[in-house]
GROMACS .gro file of C-alpha atoms in nm:
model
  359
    1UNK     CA    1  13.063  11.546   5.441
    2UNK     CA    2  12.980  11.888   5.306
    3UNK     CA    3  12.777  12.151   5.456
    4UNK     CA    4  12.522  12.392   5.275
    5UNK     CA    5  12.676  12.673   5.427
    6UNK     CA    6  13.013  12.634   5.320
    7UNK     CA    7  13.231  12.399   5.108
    8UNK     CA    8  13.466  12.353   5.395
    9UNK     CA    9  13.476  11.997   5.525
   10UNK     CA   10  13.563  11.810   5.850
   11UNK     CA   11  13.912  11.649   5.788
   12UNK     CA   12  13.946  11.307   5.940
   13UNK     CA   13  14.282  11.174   6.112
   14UNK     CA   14  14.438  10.905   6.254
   15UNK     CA   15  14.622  10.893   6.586
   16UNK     CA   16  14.768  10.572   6.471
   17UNK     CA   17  14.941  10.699   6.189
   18UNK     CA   18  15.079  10.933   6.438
   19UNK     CA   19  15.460  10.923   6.531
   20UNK     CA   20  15.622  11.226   6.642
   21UNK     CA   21  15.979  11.270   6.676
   22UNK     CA   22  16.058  11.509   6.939
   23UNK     CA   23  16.389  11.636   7.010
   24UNK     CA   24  16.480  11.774   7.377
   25UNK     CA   25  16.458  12.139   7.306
   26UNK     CA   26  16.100  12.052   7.178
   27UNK     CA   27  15.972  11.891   7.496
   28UNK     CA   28  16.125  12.141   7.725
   29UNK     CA   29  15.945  12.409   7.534
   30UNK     CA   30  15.618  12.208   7.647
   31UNK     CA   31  15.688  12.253   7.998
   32UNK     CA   32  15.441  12.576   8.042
   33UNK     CA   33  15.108  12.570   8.149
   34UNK     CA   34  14.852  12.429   7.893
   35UNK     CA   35  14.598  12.617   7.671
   36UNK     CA   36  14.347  12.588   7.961
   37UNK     CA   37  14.592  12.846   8.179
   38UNK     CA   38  14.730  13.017   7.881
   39UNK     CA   39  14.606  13.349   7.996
   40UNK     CA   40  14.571  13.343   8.363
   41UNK     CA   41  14.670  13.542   8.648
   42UNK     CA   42  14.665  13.672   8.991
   43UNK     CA   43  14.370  13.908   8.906
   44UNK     CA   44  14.164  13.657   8.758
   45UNK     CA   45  14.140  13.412   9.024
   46UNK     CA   46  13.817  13.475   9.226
   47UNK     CA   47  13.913  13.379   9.631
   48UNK     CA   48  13.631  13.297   9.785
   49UNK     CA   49  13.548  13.564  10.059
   50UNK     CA   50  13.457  13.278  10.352
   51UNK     CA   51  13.800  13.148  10.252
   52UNK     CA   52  14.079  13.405  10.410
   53UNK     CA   53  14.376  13.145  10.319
   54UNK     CA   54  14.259  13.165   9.935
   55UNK     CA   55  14.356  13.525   9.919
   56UNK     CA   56  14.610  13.510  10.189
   57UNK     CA   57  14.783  13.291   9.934
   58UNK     CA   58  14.717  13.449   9.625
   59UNK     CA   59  14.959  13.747   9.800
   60UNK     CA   60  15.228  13.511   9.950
   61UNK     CA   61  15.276  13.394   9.644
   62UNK     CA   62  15.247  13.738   9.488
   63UNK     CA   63  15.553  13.810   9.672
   64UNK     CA   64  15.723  13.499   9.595
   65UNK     CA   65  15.724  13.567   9.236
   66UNK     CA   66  15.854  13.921   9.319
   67UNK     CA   67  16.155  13.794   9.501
   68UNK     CA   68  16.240  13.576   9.174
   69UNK     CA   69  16.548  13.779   9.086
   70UNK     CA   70  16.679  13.784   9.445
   71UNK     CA   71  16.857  13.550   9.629
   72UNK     CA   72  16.634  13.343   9.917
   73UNK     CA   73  16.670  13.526  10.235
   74UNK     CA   74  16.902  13.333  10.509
   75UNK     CA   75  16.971  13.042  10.177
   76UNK     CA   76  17.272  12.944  10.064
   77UNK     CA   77  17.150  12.642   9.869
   78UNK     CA   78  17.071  12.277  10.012
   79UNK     CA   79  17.293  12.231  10.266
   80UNK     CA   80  17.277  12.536  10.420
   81UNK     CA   81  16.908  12.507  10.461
   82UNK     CA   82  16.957  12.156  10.609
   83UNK     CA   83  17.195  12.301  10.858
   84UNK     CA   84  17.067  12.632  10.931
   85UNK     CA   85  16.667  12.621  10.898
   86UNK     CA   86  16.479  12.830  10.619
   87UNK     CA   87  16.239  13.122  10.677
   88UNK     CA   88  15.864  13.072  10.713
   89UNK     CA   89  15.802  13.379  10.467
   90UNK     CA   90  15.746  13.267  10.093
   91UNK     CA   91  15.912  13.567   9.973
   92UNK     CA   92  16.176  13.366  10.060
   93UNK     CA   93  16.149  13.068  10.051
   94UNK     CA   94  16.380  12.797   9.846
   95UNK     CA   95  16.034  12.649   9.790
   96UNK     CA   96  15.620  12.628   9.819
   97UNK     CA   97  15.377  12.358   9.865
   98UNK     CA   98  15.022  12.434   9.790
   99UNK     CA   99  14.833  12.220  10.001
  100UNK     CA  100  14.463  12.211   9.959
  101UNK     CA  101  14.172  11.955   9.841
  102UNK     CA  102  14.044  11.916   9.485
  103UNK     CA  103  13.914  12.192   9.277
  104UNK     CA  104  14.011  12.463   9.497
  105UNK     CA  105  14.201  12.656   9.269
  106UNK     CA  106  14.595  12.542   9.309
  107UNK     CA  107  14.651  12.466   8.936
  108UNK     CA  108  14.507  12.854   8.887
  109UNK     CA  109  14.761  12.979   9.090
  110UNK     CA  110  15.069  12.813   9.010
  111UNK     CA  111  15.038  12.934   8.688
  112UNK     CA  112  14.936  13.253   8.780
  113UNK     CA  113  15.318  13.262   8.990
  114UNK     CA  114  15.478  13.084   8.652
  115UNK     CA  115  15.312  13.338   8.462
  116UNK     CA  116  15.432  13.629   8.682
  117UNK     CA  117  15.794  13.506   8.750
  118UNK     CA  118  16.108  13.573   8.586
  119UNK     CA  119  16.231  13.314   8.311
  120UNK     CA  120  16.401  13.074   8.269
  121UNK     CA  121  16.097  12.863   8.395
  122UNK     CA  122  15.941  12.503   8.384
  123UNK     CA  123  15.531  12.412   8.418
  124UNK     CA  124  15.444  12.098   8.416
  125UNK     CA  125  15.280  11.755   8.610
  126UNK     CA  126  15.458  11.565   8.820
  127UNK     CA  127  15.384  11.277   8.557
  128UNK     CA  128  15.506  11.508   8.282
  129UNK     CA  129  15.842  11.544   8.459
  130UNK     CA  130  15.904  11.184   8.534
  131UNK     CA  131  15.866  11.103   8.149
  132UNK     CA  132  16.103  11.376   8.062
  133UNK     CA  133  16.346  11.196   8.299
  134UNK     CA  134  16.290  10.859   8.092
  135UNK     CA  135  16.329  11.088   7.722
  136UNK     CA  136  16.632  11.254   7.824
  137UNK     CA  137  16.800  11.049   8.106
  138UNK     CA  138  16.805  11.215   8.486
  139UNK     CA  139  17.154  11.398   8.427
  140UNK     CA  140  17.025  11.539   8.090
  141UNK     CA  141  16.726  11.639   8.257
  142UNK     CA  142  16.896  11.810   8.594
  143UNK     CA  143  17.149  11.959   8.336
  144UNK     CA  144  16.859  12.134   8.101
  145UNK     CA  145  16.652  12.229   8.426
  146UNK     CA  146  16.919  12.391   8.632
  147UNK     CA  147  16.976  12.644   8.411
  148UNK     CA  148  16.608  12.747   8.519
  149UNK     CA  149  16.483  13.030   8.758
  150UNK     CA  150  16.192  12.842   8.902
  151UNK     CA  151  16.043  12.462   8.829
  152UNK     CA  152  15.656  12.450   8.916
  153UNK     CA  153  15.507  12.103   8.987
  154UNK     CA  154  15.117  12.027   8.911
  155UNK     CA  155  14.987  11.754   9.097
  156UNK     CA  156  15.251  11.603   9.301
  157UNK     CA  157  15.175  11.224   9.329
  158UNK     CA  158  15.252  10.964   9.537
  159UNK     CA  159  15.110  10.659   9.408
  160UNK     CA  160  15.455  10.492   9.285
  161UNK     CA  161  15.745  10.470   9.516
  162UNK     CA  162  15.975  10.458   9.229
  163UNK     CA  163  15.881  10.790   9.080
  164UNK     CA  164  15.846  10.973   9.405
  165UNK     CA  165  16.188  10.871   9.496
  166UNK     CA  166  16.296  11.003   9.137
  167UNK     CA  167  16.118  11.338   9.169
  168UNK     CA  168  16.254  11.379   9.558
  169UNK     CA  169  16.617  11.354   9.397
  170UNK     CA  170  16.541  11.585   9.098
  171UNK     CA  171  16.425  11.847   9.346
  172UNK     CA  172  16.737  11.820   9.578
  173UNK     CA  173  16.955  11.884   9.289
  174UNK     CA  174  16.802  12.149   9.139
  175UNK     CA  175  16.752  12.306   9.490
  176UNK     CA  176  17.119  12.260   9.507
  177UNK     CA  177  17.168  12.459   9.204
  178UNK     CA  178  16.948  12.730   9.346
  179UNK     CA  179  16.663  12.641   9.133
  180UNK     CA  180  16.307  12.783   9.307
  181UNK     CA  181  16.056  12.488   9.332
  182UNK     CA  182  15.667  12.498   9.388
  183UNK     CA  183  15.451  12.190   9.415
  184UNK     CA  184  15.068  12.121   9.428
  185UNK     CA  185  14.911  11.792   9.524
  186UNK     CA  186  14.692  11.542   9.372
  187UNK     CA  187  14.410  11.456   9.536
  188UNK     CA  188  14.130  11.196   9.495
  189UNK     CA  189  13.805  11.375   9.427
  190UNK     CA  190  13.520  11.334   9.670
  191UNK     CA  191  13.826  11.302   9.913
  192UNK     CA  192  13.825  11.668  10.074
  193UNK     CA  193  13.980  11.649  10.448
  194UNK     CA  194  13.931  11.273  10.465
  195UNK     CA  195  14.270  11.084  10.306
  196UNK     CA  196  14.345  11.385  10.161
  197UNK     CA  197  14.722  11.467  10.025
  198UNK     CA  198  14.826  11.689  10.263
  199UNK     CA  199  15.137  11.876  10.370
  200UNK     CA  200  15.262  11.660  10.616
  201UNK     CA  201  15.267  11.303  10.352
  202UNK     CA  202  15.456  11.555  10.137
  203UNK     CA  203  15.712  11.698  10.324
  204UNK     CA  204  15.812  11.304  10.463
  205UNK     CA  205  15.805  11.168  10.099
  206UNK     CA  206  16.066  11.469  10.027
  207UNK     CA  207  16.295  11.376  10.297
  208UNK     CA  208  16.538  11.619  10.349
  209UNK     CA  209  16.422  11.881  10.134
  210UNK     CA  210  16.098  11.964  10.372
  211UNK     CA  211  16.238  12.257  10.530
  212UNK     CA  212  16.300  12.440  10.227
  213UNK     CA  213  15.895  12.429  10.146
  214UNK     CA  214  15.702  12.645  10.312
  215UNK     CA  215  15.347  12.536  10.294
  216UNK     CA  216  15.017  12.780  10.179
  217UNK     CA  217  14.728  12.655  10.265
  218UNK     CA  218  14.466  12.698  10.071
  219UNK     CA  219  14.099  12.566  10.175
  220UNK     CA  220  13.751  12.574  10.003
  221UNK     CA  221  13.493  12.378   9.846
  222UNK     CA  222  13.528  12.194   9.563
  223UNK     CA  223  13.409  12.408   9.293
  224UNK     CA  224  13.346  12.125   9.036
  225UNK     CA  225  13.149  11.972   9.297
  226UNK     CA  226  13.233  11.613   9.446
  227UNK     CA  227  13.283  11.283   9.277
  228UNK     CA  228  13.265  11.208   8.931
  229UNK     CA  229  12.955  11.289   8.715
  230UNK     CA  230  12.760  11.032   8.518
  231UNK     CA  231  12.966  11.029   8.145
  232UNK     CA  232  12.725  11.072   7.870
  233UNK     CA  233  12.591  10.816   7.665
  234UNK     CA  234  12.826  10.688   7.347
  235UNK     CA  235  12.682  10.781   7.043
  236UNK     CA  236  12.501  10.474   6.833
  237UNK     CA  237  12.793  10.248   6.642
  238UNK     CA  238  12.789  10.353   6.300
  239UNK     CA  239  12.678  10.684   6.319
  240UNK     CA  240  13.054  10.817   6.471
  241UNK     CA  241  13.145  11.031   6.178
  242UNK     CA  242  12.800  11.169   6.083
  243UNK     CA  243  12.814  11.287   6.468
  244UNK     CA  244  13.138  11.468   6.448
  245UNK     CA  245  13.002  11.627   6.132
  246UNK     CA  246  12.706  11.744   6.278
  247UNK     CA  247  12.874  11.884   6.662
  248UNK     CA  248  13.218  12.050   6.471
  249UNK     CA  249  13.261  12.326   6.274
  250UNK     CA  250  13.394  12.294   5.957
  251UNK     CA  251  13.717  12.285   5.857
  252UNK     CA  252  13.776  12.121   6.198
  253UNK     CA  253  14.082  11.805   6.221
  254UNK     CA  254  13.914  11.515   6.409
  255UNK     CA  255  14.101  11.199   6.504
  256UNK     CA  256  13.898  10.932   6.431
  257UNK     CA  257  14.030  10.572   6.527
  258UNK     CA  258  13.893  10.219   6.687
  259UNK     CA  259  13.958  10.251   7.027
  260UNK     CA  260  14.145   9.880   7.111
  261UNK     CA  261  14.407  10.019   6.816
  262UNK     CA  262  14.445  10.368   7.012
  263UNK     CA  263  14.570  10.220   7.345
  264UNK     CA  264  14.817  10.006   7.147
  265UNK     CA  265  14.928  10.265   6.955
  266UNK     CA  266  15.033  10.423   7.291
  267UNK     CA  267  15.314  10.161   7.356
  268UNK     CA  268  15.486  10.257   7.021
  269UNK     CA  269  15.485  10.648   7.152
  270UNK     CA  270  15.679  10.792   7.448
  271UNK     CA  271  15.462  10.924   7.670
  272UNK     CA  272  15.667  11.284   7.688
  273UNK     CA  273  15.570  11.270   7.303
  274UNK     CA  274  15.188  11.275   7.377
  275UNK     CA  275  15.149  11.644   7.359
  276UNK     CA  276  15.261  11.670   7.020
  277UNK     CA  277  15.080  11.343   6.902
  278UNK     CA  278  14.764  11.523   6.948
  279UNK     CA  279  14.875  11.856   6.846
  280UNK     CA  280  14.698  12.035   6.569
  281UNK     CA  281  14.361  11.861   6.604
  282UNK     CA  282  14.006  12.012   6.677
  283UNK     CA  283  13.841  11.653   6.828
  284UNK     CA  284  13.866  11.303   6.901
  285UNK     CA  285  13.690  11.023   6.760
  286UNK     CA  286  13.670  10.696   6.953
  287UNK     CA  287  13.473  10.352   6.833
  288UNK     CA  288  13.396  10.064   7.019
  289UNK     CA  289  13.516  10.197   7.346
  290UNK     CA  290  13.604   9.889   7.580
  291UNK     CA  291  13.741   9.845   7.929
  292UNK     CA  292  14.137   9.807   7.968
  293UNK     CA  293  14.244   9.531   8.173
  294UNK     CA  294  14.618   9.592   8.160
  295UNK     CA  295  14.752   9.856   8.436
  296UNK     CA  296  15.050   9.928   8.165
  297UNK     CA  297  14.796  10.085   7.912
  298UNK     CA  298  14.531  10.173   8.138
  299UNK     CA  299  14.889  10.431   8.337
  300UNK     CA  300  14.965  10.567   7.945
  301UNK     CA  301  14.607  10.603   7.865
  302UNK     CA  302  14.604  10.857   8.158
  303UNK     CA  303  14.870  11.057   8.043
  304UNK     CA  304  14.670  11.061   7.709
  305UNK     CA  305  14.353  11.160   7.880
  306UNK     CA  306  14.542  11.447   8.057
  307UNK     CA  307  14.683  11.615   7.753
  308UNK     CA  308  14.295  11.574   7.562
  309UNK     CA  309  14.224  11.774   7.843
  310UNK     CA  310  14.525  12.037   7.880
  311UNK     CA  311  14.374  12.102   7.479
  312UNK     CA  312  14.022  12.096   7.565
  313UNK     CA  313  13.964  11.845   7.242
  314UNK     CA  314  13.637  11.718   7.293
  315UNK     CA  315  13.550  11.375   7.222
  316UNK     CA  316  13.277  11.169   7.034
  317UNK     CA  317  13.244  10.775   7.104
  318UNK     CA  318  13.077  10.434   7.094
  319UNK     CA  319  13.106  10.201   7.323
  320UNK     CA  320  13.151  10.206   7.677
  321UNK     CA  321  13.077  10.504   7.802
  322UNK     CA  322  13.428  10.695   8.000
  323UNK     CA  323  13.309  10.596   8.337
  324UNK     CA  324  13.330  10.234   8.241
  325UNK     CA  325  13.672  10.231   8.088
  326UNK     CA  326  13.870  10.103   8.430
  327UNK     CA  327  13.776   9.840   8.590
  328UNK     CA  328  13.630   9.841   8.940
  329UNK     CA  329  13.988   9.706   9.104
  330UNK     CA  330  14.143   9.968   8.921
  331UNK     CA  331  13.950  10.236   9.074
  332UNK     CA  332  13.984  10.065   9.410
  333UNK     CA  333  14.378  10.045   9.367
  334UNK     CA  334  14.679  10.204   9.414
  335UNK     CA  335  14.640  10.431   9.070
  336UNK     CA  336  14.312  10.489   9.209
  337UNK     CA  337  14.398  10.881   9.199
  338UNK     CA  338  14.483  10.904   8.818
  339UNK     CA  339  14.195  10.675   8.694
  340UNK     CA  340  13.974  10.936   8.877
  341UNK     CA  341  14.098  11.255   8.713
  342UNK     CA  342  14.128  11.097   8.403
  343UNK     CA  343  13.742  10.949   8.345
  344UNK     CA  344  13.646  11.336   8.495
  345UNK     CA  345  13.815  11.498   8.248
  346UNK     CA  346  13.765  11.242   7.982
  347UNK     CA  347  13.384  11.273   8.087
  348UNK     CA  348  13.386  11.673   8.056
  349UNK     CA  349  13.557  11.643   7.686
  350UNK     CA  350  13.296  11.417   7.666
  351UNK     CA  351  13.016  11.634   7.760
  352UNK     CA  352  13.162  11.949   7.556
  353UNK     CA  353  13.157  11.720   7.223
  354UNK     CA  354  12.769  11.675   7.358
  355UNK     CA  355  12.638  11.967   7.441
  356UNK     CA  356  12.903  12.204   7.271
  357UNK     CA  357  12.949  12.386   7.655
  358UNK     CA  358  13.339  12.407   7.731
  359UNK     CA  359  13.458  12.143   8.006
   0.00000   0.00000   0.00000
């Protein structure tokens, strides 16, 4: 395990022997934008200059955070929106949707506005907000977030009628409490234009609380390019640790676990608790990767997959490679939309362990 150059040593791990305890002060402190959008901004997203609505955005939303400290023009809350119409300007606006196909940029910007707006303020996935709504309970949760100047939603989904429902009713009360909301979609990759999220399934799965959203469009190519890339091949069985001693630096904290006792380690762990399961660590290490057949673990494996990839922790494995790990009616489903982004950004961690280039 030691290296000539140094007597430091790669430190193995478990994520099994992993239980956090998280109290509610701790998760809401998570709800900011991950490592990956620690440090952006306005000025360092690039709009593409045969795209006018990527900068035309970029300044609506400019303005939006300005108007943070003021009262929304012509709003008196909910009800007076429902009653009296909202204006089209985001400045003031109760609320904005980003609507716009994969990889354009939307995640940039909403945490450009989050961080460019006045605090109290919440970042965080759709997915991450319905778990903090089974950690705390819903009037815990409307209670903590209401205190809040704005509440920014990554990757609004619609997959699961339950949670949608949930979400719809979170947003109407914090609205109510004069909370500022903004939302981006999820959207299948390879999807641009045709079946895409757009603005219009949206505003009818938020009932009554369209007219406080004014939607930004914001078009473009995919900049990670369409559809998923082939994963890279699984390292030989056997050789796991010798690999993760030879692609990390030393001194680095890898996880290293069997797969099949990963994904049932996830039903003794909260999902809202994932962040800080894999916090501290430099890697993962995965053996014997198999397929799940249970759409239980496959749903928490996502959320796993997601907060790999909010840490950029890049991952060595045997077996299967990440592309294989749902099965085919599992892609073709309902979920369909998580079990894409997750094997693309379980593919990328992937690919950084391989060829030590950042996903």
């Amino acid at each position: 395990m030691y290296r000539l150059e140094s007597t430091l040593v790669v430190t193995f791990e478990h994520l099994t022997e992993r239980r956090p305890q998280v109290s509610p002060e701790e998760l809401l402190a998570g709800f900011r934008p991950s490592e990956r959008f620690g440090e952006v901004s306005f000025e360092t997203y690039r709009p593409d200059p045969q795209q006018p609505s990527q900068s035309a955005a970029v300044e609506a939303l400019k303005k939006f955070a300005a108007s943070m400290g003021q009262s929304p023009q012509g709003s008196g809350g909910f009800f007076s929106k429902l009653f009296g119409g909202g204006s089209k300007n985001p400045a003031a606006a109760q609320g904005v949707y980003l609507d716009g196909g994969f990889g354009v940029g939307k995640t940039h910007l909403l945490a450009s506005l989050w961080h460019a707006a006045d605090g109290p303020k919440a970042f965080g996935t759709f997915v991450e907000y319905t778990n903090l709504v089974g950690a705390m309970g819903f009037r815990n949760t409307v209670d903590a977030l209401s205190k809040y100047k704005l509440v920014c939603i990554d990757e609004f989904e619609l997959d699961d009628p339950g949670d949608t429902v949930l979400m719809s009713r979170l947003m109407r009360e914090l609205s109510d409490a004069g909370v500022r909301l903004v939302a981006t979609s999820n959207t299948l990759p390879g999807a641009l234009g045709e079946g895409r999220f757009a603005a219009q399934d949206f505003k009818r799965e938020i009932q009554v609380l369209a007219d406080q959203f004014d939607v930004l469009r914001v078009d473009g190519e995919d900049y990670r390019h369409r559809g998923l890339e082939k994963a890279p091949n699984p390292v030989v069985p056997g050789t796991e640790e010798a690999t993760v001693e030879e692609k990390f630096p030393a001194n680095s904290r890898i996880a290293v676990d069997n797969f099949a006792n990963v994904v049932e380690h996830l039903s003794q762990v909260h999902p809202s608790r994932y962040r800080q399961l894999v916090a501290d660590l430099d890697g993962i290490c995965w053996k014997n990767v198999e397929p799940i057949t249970r759409q239980d673990i496959a749903l928490r494996f996502v959320v796993l997959a997601d907060r790999l990839y909010d840490r950029d922790l890049p991952i060595v494995s045997s077996g299967v490679p990440f592309d294989q790990v749902f099965t085919e009616e599992m892609m073709a489903g309902g979920y369909q939309k998580k079990y894409f982004r997750a094997v693309s950004r379980l593919t990328a961690l992937a690919r950084e362990a391989a060829t030590g280039e950042r996903a």
